[in-house]
Coordinates of C-alpha atoms in Angstrom, one line a residue:
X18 CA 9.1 12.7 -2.8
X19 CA 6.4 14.1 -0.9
X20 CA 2.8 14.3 -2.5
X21 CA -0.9 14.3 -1.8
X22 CA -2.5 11.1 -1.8
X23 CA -2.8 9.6 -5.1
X24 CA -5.9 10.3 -7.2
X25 CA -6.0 6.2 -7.5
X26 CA -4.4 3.6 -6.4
X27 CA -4.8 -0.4 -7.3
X28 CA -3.0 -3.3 -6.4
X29 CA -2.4 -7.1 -6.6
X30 CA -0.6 -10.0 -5.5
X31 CA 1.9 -11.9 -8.1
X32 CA 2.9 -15.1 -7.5
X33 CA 6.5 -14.0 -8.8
X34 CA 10.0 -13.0 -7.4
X35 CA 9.6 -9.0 -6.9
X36 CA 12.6 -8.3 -9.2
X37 CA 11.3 -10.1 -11.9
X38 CA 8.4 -8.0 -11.9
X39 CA 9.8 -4.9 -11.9
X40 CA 12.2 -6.1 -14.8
X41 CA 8.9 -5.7 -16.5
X42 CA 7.9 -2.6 -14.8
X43 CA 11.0 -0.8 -16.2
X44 CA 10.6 -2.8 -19.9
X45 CA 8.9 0.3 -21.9
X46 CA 8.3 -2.2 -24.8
X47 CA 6.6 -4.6 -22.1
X48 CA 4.7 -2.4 -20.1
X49 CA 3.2 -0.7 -23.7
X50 CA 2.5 -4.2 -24.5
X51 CA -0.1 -4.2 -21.1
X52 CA -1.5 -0.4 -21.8
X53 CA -5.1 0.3 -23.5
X54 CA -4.0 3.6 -24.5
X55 CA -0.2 3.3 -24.5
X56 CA 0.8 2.1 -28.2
X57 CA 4.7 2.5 -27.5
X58 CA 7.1 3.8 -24.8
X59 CA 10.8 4.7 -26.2
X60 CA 14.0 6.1 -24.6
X61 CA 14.7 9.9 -25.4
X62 CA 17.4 10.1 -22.7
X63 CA 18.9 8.0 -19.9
X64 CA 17.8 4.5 -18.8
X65 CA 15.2 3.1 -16.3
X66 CA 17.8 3.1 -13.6
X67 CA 18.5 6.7 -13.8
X68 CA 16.2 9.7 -12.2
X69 CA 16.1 12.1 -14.1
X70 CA 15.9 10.1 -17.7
X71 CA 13.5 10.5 -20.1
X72 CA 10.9 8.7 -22.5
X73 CA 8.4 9.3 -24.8
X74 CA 5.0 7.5 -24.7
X75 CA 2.6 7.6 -28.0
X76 CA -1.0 6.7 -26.7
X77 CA -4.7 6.0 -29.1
X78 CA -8.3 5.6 -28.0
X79 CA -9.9 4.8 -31.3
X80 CA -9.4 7.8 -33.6
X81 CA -7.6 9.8 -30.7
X82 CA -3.7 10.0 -30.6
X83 CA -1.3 12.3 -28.0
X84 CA 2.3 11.8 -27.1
X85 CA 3.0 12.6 -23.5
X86 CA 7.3 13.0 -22.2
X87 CA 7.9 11.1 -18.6
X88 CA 10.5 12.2 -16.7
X89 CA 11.9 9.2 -14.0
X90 CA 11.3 10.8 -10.8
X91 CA 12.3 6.9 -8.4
X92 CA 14.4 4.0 -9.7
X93 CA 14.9 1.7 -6.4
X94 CA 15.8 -1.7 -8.4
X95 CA 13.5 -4.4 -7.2
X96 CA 11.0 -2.3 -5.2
X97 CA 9.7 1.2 -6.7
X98 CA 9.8 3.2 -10.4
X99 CA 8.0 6.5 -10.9
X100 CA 8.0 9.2 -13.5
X101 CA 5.8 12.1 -13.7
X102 CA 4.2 13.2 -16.8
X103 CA 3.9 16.4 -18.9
X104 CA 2.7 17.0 -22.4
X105 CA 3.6 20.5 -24.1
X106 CA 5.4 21.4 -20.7
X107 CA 1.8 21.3 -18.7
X108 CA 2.2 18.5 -15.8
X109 CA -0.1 15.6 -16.0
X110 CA 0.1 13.0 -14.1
X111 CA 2.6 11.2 -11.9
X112 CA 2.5 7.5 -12.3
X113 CA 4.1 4.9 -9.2
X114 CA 4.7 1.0 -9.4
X115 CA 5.9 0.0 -6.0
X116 CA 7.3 -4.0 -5.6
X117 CA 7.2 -5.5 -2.4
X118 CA 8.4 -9.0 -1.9
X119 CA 6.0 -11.5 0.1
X120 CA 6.3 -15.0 1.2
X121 CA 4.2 -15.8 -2.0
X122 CA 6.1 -13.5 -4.1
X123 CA 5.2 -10.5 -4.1
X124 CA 2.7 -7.6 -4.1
X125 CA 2.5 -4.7 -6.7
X126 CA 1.0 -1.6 -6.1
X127 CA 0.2 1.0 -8.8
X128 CA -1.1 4.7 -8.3
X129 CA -2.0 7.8 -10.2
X130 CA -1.7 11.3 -9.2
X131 CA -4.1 13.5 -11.5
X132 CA -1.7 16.6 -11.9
X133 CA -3.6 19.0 -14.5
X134 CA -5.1 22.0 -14.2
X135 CA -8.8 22.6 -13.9
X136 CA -8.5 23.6 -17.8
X137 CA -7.1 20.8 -18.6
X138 CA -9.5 18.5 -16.5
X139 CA -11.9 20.4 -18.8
X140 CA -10.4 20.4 -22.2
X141 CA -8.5 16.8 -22.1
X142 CA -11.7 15.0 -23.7
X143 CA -11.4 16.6 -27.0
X144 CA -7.5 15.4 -27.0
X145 CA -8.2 12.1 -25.8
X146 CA -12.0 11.4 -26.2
X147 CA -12.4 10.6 -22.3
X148 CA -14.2 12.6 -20.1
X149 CA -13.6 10.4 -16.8
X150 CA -10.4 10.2 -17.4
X151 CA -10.0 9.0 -13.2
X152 CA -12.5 6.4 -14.1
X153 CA -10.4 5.6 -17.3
X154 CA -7.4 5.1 -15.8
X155 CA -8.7 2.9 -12.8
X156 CA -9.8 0.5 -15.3
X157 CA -7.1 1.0 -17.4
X158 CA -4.6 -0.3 -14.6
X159 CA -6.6 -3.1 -13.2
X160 CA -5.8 -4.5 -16.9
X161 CA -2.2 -3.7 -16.8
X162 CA -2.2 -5.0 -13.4
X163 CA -3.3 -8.1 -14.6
X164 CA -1.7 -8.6 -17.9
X165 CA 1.7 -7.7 -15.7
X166 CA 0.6 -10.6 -12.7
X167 CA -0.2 -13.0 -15.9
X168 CA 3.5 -12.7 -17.3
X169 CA 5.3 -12.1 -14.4
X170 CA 3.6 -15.6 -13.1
X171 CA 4.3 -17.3 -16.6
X172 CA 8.2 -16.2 -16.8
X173 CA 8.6 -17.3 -13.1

C-alpha cells in the first residue's frame, strides 16, 4: 500500500523471536490488554490472517467512550499487520506494526497515519476528550510498545 509518511512513528527493540511478537500483535484480547484507550478488541468478521477481516475496538478516556470498526488492510505472518480505521464510515486512522527479526531478536516498529478530515481534527475532542490527539497517541504507543517488549521478553 502506498501512503504519505505516517503522522507518527515509534519503535523498539525486543529481546524476543519476531513471530512471537507478532502472535501478540495479532491477539486483540492482548494488544487491548497494552492500550490506554483501547478497553477491548473483538472479531466481527474474518481472522488476523485475512485482509480484508474485520474487528471492533471499544475505547474510554475517563468518562469518554467511542467504538471505532478496523478493517485488516496487511497480514504478512511474522513481519507486518495493519488495519485502517473508520468510525460511522469517516476514515480515521491507519495503524502499522511491522516485525523484523535481528540477531537479538527483533525490532518492532509502530506508526500512525492521522486520516480525518479537518472537521474531524476539530470536533474529535468532544468525542474523545483529547485535543492533541497526535500527541496522545505518541504517548499512548511508547506504552504499548513497552508493555508488548515486557511480555514478548517474559514469554520468550
Amino acid at each position: 500500500m502506498t501512503d504519505k509518511a505516517p503522522t507518527i512513528t515509534v519503535e523498539t527493540a525486543v529481546a524476543a523471536p519476531a513471530d512471537t511478537v507478532y502472535g501478540l500483535i495479532t491477539d486483540l484480547d492482548t494488544m487491548a490488554q497494552f492500550g490506554e484507550e483501547v478497553t477491548a478488541m473483538k472479531w466481527a468478521k474474518g481472522n488476523a490472517g485475512t485482509v480484508g477481516s474485520v474487528f471492533r475496538g471499544s475505547n474510554r478516556n475517563g468518562w469518554h467512550r467511542w467504538t471505532t470498526t478496523c478493517t485488516v488492510s496487511e497480514a504478512e505472518a511474522g513481519r507486518a499487520f495493519a488495519w485502517n480505521v473508520s468510525r460511522l464510515g469517516q476514515p480515521i486512522a491507519r495503524w502499522r506494526y511491522e516485525v523484523t527479526p535481528t540477531a537479538d531478536g527483533c525490532t518492532v516498529v509502530e506508526s500512525m497515519w492521522d486520516r480525518r478530515s479537518s472537521l474531524l481534527k476539530s470536533t474529535a475532542h468532544l468525542l474523545t476528550g483529547i485535543r492533541d490527539r497526535v500527541g496522545a497517541n505518541e504517548e499512548h504507543m511508547r506504552v504499548t510498545l513497552e508493555r508488548l517488549k515486557a511480555r514478548a521478553e517474559q514469554s520468550s
